[in-house]
Short mmCIF file of C-alpha atoms and ligand atoms in Angstrom, two decimals:
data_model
loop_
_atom_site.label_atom_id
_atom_site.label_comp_id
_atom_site.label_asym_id
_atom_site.label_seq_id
_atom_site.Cartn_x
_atom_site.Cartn_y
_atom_site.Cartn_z
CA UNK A 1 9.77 8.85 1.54
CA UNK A 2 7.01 8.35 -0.85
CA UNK A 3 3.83 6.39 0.69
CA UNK A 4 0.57 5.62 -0.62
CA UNK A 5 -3.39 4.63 1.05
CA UNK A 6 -4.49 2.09 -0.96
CA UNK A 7 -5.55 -0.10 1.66
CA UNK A 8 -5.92 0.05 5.46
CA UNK A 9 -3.19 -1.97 6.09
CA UNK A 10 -0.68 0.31 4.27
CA UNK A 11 -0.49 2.28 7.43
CA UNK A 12 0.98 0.06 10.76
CA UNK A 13 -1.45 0.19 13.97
CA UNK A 14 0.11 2.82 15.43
CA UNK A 15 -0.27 5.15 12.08
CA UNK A 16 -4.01 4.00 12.12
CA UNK A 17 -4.31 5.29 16.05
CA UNK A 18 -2.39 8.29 14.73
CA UNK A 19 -4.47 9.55 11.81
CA UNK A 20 -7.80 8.92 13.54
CA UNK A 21 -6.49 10.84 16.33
CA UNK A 22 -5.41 13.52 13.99
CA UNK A 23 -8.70 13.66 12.03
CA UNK A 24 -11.02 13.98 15.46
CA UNK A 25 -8.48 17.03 15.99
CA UNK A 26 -8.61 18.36 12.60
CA UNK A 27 -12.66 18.17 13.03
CA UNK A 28 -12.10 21.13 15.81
CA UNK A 29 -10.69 22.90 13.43
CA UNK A 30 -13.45 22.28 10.80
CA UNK A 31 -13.54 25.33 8.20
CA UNK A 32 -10.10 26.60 9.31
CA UNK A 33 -7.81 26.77 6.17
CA UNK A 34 -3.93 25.19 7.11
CA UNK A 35 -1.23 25.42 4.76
CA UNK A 36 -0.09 21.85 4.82
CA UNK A 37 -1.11 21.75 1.15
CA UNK A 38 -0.37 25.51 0.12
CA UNK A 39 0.98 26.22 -3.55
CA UNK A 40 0.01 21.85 -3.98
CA UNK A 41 -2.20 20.67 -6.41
CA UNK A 42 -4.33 16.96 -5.85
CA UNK A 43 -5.64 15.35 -8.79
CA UNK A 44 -8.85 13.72 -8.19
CA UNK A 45 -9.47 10.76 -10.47
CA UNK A 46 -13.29 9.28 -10.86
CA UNK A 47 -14.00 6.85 -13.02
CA UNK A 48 -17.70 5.98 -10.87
CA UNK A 49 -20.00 8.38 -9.65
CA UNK A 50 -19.38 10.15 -6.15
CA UNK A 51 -21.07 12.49 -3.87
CA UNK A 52 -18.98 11.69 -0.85
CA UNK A 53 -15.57 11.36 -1.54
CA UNK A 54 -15.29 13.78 -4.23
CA UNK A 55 -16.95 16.43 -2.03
CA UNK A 56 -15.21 15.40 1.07
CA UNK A 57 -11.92 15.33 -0.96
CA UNK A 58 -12.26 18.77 -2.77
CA UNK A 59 -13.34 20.72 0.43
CA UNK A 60 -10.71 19.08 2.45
CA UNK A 61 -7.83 19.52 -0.37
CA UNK A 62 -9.17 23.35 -0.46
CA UNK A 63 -9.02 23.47 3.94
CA UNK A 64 -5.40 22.00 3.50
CA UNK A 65 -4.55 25.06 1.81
CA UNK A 66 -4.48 23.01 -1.90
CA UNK A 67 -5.85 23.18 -4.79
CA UNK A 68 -8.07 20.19 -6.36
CA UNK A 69 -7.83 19.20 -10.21
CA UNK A 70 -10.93 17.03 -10.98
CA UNK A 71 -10.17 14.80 -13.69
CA UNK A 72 -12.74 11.91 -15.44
CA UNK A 73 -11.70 9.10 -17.96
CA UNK A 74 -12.83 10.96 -20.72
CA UNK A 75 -9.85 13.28 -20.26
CA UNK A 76 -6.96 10.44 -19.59
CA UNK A 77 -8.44 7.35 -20.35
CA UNK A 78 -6.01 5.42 -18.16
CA UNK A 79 -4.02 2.31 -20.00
CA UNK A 80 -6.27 2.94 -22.71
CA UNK A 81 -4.96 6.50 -24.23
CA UNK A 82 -1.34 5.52 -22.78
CA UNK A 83 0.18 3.65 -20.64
CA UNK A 84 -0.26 3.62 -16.72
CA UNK A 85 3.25 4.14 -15.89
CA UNK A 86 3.56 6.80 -18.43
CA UNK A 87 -0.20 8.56 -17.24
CA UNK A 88 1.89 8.34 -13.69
CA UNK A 89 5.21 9.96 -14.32
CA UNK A 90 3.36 12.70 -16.13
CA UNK A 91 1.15 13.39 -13.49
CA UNK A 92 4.47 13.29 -10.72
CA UNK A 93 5.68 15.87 -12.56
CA UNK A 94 2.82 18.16 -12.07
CA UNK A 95 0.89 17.62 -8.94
CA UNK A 96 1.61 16.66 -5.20
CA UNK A 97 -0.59 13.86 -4.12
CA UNK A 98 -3.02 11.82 -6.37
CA UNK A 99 -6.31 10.38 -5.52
CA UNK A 100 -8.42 7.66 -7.33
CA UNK A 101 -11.83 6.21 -7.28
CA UNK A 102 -11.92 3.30 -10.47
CA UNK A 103 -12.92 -0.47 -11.01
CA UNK A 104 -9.52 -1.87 -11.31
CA UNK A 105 -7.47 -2.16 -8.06
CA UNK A 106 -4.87 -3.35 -9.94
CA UNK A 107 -4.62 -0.29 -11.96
CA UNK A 108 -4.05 1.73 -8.74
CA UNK A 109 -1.72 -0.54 -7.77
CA UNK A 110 0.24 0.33 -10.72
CA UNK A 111 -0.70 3.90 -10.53
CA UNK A 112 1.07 4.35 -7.01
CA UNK A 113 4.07 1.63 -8.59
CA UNK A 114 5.01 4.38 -10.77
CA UNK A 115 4.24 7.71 -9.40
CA UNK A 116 6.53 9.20 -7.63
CA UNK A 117 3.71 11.25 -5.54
CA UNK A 118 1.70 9.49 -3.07
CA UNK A 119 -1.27 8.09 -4.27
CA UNK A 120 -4.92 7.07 -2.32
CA UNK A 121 -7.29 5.05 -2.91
CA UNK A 122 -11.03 6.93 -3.25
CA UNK A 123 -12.93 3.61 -3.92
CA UNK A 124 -12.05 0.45 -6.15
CA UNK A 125 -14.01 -2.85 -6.73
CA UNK A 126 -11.52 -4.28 -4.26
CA UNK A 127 -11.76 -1.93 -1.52
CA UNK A 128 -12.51 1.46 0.30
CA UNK A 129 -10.00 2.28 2.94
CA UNK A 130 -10.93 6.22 3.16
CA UNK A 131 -14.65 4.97 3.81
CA UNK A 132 -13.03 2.57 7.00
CA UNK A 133 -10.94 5.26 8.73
CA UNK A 134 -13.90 7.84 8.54
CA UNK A 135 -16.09 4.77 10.21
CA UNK A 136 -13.73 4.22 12.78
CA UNK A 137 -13.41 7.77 13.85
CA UNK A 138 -17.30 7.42 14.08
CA UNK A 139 -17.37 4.33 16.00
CA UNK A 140 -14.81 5.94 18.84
CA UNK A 141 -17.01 9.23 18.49
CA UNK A 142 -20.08 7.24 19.88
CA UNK A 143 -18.63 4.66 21.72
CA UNK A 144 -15.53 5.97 23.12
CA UNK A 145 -13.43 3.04 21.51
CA UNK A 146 -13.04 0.81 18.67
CA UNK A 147 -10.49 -1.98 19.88
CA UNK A 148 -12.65 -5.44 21.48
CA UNK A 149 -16.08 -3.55 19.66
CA UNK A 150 -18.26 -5.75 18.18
CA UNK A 151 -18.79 -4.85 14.57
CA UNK A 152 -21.41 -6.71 12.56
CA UNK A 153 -21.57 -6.65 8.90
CA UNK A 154 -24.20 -7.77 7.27
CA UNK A 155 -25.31 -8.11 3.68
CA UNK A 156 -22.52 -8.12 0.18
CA UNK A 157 -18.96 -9.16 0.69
CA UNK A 158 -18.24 -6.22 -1.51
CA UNK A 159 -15.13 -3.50 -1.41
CA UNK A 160 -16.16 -2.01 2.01
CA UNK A 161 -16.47 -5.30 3.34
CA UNK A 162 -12.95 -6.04 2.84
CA UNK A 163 -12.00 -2.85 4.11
CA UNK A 164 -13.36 -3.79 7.20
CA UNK A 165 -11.62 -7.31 6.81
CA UNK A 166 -8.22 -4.99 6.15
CA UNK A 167 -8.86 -2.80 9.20
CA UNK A 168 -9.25 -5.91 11.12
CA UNK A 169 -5.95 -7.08 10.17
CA UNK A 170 -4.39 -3.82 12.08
CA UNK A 171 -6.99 -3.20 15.02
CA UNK A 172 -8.04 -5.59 17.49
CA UNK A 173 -11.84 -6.19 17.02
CA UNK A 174 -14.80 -8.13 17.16
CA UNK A 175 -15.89 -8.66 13.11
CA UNK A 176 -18.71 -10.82 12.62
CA UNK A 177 -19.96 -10.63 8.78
CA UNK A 178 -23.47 -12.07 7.62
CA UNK A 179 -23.66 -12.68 4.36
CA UNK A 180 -23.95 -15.81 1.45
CA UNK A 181 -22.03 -17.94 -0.01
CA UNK A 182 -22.83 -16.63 -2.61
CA UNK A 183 -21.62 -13.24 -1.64
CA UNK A 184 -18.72 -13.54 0.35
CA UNK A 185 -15.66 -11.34 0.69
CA UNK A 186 -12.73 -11.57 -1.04
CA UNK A 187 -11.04 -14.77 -0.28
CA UNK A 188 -7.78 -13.80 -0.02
CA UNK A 189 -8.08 -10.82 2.16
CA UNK A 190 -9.87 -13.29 4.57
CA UNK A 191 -7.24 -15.13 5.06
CA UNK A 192 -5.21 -12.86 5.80
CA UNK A 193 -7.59 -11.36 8.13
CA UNK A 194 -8.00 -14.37 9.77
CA UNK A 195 -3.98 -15.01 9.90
CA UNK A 196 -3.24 -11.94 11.24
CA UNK A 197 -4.75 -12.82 14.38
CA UNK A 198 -5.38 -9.40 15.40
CA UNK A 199 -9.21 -9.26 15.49
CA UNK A 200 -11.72 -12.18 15.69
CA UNK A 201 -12.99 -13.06 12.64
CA UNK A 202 -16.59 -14.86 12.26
CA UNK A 203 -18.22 -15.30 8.88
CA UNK A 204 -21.74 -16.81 9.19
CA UNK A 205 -24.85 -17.14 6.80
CA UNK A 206 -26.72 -16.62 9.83
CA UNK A 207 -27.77 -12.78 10.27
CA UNK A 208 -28.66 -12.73 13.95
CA UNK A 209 -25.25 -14.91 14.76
CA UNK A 210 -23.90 -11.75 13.04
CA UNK A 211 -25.62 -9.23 14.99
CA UNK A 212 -25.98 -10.84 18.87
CA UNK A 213 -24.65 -8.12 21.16
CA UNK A 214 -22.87 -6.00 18.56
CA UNK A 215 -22.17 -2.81 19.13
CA UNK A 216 -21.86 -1.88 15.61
CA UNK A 217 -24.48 -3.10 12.66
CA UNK A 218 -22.73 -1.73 9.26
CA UNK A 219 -24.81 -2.30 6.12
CA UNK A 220 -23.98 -1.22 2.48
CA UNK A 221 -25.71 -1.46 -0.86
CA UNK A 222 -26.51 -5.17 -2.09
CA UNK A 223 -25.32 -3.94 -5.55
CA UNK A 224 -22.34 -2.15 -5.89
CA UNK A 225 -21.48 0.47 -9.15
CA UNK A 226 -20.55 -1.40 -11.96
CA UNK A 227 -22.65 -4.59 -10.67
CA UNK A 228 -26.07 -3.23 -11.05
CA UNK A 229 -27.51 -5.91 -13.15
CA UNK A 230 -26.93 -8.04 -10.30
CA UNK A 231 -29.48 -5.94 -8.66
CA UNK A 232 -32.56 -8.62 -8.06
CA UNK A 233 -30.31 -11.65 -7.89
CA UNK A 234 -28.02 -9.81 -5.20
CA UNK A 235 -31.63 -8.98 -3.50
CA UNK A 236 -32.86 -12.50 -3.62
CA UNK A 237 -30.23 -13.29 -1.82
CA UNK A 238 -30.04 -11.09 0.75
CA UNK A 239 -33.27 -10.17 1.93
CA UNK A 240 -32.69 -11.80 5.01
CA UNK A 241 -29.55 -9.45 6.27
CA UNK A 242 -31.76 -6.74 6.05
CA UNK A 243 -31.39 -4.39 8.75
CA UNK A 244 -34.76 -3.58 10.24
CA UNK A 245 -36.00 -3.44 13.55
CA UNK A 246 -36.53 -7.29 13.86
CA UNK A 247 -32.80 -7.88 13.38
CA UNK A 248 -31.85 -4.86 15.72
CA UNK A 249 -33.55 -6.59 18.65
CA UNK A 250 -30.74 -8.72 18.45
CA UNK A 251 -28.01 -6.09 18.75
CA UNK A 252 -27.09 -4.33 21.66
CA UNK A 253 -29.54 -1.71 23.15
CA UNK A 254 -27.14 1.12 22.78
CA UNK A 255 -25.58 0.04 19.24
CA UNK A 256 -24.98 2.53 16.33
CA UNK A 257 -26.51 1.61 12.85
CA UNK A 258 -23.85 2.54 9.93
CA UNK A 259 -24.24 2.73 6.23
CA UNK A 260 -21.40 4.02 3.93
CA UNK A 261 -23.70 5.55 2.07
CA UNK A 262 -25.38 6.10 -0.80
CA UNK A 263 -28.51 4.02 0.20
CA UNK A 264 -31.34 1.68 -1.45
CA UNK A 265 -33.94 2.68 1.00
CA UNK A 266 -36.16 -0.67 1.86
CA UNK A 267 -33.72 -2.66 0.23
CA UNK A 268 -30.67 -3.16 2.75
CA UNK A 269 -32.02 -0.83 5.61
CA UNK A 270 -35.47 0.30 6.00
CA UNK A 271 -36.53 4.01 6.42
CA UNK A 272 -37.38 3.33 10.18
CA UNK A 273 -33.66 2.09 11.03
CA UNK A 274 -31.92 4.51 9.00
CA UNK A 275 -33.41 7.30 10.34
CA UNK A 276 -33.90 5.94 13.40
CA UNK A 277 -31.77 6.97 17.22
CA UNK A 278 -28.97 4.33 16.73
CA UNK A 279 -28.33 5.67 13.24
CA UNK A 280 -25.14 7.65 12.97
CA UNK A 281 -24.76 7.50 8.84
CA UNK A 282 -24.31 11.32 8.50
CA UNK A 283 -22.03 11.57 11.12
CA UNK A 284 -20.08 9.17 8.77
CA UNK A 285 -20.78 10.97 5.80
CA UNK A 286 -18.64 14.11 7.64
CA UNK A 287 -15.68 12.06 9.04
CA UNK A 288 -14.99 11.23 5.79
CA UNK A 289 -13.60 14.55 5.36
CA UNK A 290 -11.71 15.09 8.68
CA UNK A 291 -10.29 11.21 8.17
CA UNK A 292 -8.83 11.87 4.41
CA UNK A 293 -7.53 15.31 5.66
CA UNK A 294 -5.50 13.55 8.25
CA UNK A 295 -4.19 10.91 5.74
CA UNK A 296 -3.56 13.58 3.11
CA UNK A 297 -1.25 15.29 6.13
CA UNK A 298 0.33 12.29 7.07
CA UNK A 299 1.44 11.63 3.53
CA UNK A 300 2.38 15.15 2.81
CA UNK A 301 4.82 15.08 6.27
CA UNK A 302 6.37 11.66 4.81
CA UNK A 303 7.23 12.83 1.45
CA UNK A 304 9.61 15.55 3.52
N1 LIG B 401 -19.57 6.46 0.73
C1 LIG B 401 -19.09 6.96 -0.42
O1 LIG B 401 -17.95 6.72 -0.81
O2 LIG B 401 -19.97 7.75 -1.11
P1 LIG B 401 -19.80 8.28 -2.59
O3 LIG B 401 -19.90 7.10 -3.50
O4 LIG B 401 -20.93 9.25 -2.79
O5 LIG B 401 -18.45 8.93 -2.72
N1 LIG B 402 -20.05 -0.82 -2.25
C1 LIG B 402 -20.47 0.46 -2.76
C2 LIG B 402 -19.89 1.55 -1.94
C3 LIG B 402 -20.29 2.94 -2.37
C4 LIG B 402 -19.65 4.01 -1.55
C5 LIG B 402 -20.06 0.58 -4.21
O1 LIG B 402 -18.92 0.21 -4.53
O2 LIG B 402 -20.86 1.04 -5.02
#
């Protein structure tokens, strides 16, 4: 049957355990070329800028044994030139998986609605669920575990945020998230977070409730693409969830400083942190290509 990634929680717990398990097996095999993808094509949809996940996708497509179509707006103009369902049938017919990094979540929602090829989600204004499984591959890397971790957020509620929020929903953690009122997550994914009863959930406007004894400090741009004229107000905002040194003291000796990446040097992190011993953010920057090879195989073996 047909699946899709869109979000976290579109795999169950034991499909989450699964796929990271797969992807920190897949890493051992790093530069090896399989054949789950052989004679398949994957179109790669961006609609925002990318150094990451296109890279990550396109070299993992290519060690799949696939072949990767790279396709902007200018060439399909989605809902614009035709209509979504129409952009997806047409694109069923001639590839084998699709992935998609755009503003709208609901416009991948639809994509996936009415393809009949699974379809992932590379990055919306909603969410980042490729970003989340490569973190939590990282996070068992270093600390031998994820479930009961403490994982502090800290600075905008933005899409990775709720992807953390989403992964909560399906692993048992510790999520604490600093940030404003100003700047919280999405509402509605919080509740269900919260619902779910899975992890513990705390959301505080107090940065070193956030971090006390974490095990985990995850920052990400104040600013996300598309919202970059919110660049000084998000930073007047924010300056205090700043992770520096002064807010690490806080943390856990042995924690691991994350960043999705890219970074505003100075702004969110400072130099010293980010390159400092508990940062791990190019370790993350790799997993993101073992993690979406393991989800691209798991969605390949459920289409048979
Ligand atoms: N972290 C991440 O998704 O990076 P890119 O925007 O470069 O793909
Ligand atoms: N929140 C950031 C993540 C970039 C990978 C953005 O959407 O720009």
């Amino acid at each position: 049957m047909k699946r899709d990634f869109l979000a976290v929680t579109d795999f169950n717990e034991s499909e989450v355990r699964e796929t990271i398990r797969l992807a920190v097996d897949l890493k051992k095999k790093k530069g090896q070329v399989l054949d789950v993808l052989k004679g398949k094509t994957v179109a790669c949809i961006f609609h925002k800028p990318s150094l990451r996940t296109r890279i990550s996708f396109e070299v993992g497509i290519h060690e799949l044994g696939g072949h990767s179509l790279y396709i902007t707006d200018q060439e399909i103009q989605l809902g614009v030139r035709e209509s979504i369902h129409d952009v997806a049938k047409v694109f069923s017919r001639l590839v084998g998986m699709i992935e998609i990094r755009t503003f709208s979540h609901d416009n991948v929602v639809q994509l996936a609605k009415h393809a009949d090829v699974p379809v992932i989600n590379g990055l919306t204004d909603l969410s980042h669920p490729c970003q989340i499984m490569g973190d939590m591959q990282t996070i068992i890397e270093h600390k031998g575990k994820i479930d009961h971790m403490k994982i502090a957020y800290l600075g905008d509620g933005n899409n990775v945020a709720n992807s953390w929020l989403e992964a909560a929903t399906v692993l048992p953690f510790d999520l604490r998230i600093g940030t404003r009122n100003e700047t919280m997550p999405d509402s509605a994914i919080t509740e269900r977070a919260k619902k779910a009863g899975k992890s513990k959930i705390t959301i505080t406007e107090d940065p070193h409730e956030a971090v006390r004894n974490a095990d985990v400090i995850y920052t990400d741009v104040w600013a996300s693409m598309g919202q970059k004229d919110q660049f000084q107000s998000k930073a007047d905002l924010l300056m205090d969830f700043q992770v520096n040194t002064h807010l690490l003291a806080g943390a856990n000796q042995a924690c691991i400083v994350m960043h999705c990446l890219p970074a505003e040097r100075g702004r969110e992190i400072t130099d010293d942190v980010i390159d400092g011993p508990h940062s791990v953010v190019f370790d993350q920057a790799e997993n993101r290509l073992h993690a979406q090879k393991a989800i691209m195989v798991k969605l390949a073996q459920w289409m048979h």
